[in-house]
CSV table of C-alpha atoms in Angstrom, one decimal:
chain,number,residue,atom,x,y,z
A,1229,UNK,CA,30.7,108.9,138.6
A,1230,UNK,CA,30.8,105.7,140.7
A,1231,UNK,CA,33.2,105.8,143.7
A,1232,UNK,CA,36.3,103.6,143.0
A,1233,UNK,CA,37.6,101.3,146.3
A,1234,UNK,CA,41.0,101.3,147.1
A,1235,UNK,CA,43.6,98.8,145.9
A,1236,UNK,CA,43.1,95.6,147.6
A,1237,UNK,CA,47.1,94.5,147.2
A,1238,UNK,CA,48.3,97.8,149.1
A,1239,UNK,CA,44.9,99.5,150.3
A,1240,UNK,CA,46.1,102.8,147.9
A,1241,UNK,CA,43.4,105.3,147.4
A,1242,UNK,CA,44.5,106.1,144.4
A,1243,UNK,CA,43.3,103.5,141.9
A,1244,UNK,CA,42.3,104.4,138.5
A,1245,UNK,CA,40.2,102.6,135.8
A,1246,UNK,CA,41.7,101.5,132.6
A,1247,UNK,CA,40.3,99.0,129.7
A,1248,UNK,CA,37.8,97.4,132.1
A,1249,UNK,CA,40.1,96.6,134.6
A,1250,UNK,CA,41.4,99.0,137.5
A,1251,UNK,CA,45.1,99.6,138.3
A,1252,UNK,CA,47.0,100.8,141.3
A,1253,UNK,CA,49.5,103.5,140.4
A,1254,UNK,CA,51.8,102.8,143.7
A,1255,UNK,CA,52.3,99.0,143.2
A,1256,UNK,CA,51.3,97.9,140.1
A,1257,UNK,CA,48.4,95.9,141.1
A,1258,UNK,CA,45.6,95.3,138.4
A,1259,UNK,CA,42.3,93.7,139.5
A,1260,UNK,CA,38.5,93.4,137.8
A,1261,UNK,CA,36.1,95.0,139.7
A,1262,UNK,CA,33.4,93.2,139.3
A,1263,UNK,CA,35.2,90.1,140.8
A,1264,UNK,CA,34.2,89.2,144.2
A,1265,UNK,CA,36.9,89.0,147.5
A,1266,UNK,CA,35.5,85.2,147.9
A,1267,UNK,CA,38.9,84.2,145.9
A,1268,UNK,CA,41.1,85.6,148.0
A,1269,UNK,CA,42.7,83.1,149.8
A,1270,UNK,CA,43.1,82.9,153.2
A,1271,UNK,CA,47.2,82.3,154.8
A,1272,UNK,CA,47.4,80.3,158.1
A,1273,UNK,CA,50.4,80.5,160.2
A,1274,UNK,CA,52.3,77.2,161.4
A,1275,UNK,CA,49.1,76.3,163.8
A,1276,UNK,CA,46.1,76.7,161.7
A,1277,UNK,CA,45.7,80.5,162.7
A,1278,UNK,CA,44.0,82.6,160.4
A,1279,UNK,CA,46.8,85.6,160.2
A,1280,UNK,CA,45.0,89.3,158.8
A,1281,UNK,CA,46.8,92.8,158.2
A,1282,UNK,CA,48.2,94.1,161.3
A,1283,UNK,CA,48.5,90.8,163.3
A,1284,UNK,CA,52.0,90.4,165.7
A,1285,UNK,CA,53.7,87.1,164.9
A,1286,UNK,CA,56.7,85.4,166.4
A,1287,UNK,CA,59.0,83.6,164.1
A,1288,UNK,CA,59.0,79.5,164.9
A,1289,UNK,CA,62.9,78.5,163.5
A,1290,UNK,CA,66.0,80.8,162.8
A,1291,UNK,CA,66.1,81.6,159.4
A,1292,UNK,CA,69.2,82.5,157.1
A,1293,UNK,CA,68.8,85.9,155.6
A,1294,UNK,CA,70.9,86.6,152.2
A,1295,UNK,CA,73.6,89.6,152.7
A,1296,UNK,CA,73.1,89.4,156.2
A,1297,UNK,CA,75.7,88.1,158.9
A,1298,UNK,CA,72.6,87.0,161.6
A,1299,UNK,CA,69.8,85.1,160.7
A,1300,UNK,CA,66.5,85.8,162.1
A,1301,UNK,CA,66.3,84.0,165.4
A,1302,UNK,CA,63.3,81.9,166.8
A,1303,UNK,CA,61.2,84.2,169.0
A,1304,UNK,CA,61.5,87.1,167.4
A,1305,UNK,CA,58.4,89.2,167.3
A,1306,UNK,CA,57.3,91.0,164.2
A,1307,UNK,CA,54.2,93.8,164.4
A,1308,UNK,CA,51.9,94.6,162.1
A,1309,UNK,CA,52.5,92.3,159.4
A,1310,UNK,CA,50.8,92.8,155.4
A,1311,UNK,CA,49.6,90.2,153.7
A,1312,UNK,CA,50.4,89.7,149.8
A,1313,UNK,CA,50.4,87.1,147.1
A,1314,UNK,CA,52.9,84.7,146.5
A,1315,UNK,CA,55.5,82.4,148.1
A,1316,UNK,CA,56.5,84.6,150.7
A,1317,UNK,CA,53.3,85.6,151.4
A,1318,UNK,CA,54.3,88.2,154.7
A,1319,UNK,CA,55.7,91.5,154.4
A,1320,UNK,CA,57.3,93.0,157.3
A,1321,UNK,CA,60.1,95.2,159.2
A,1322,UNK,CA,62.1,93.5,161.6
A,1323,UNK,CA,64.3,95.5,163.7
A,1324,UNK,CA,68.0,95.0,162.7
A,1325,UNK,CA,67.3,93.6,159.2
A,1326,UNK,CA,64.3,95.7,157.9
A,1327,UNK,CA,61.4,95.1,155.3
A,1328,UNK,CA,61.7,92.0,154.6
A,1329,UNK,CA,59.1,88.8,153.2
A,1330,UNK,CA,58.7,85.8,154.7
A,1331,UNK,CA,56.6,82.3,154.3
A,1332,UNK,CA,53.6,81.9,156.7
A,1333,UNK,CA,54.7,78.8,157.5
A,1334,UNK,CA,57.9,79.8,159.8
A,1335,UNK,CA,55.5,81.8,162.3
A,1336,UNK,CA,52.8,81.5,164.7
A,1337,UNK,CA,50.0,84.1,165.9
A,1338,UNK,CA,51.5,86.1,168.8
């Protein structure tokens, strides 16, 4: 029995196979794989920086949070930041708001 790699959307050990593709039970995430990581694509913060899983950034411009009373204010540090697909392509905890997504494009590198 081959050895199945771990979900590349939420690093889950727990993929399965299923009609030639595999699937990740925690977060949904179905990928082929005989596909190669080449077409991952690769987010950059507001300078050009290459950001990666577990990077510190600090957020560039106050942004307005739905629900919440306070936006996010410039200079704000976020740790160990996850990368994902889409428009808000950075998931993230900030203290005082909580998991939260935001575009690569209102941080910088720390």
């Amino acid at each position: 029995m081959s050895e199945i790699p771990p979900c590349p959307n939420c690093k889950s050990p727990y993929a399965y196979p299923t009609d030639g593709l595999l699937m990740c039970p925690e977060c949904g995430h179905e990928w082929n794989p005989e596909e190669s990581d080449a077409d991952i694509s690769v987010i950059k913060d507001s300078n050009g920086n290459v950001l990666q899983d577990g990077d510190s950034v600090v957020v560039i411009k106050d942004l307005p949070v739905k629900g919440a009373p306070k936006p996010v204010k410039a200079g704000t540090k976020v740790k160990n930041i996850r990368l994902t697909e889409g428009d808000h392509n950075i998931d993230c905890k900030i203290d005082g708001f909580g998991s939260m997504a935001l575009k690569s494009e209102f941080v910088k590198k720390a």
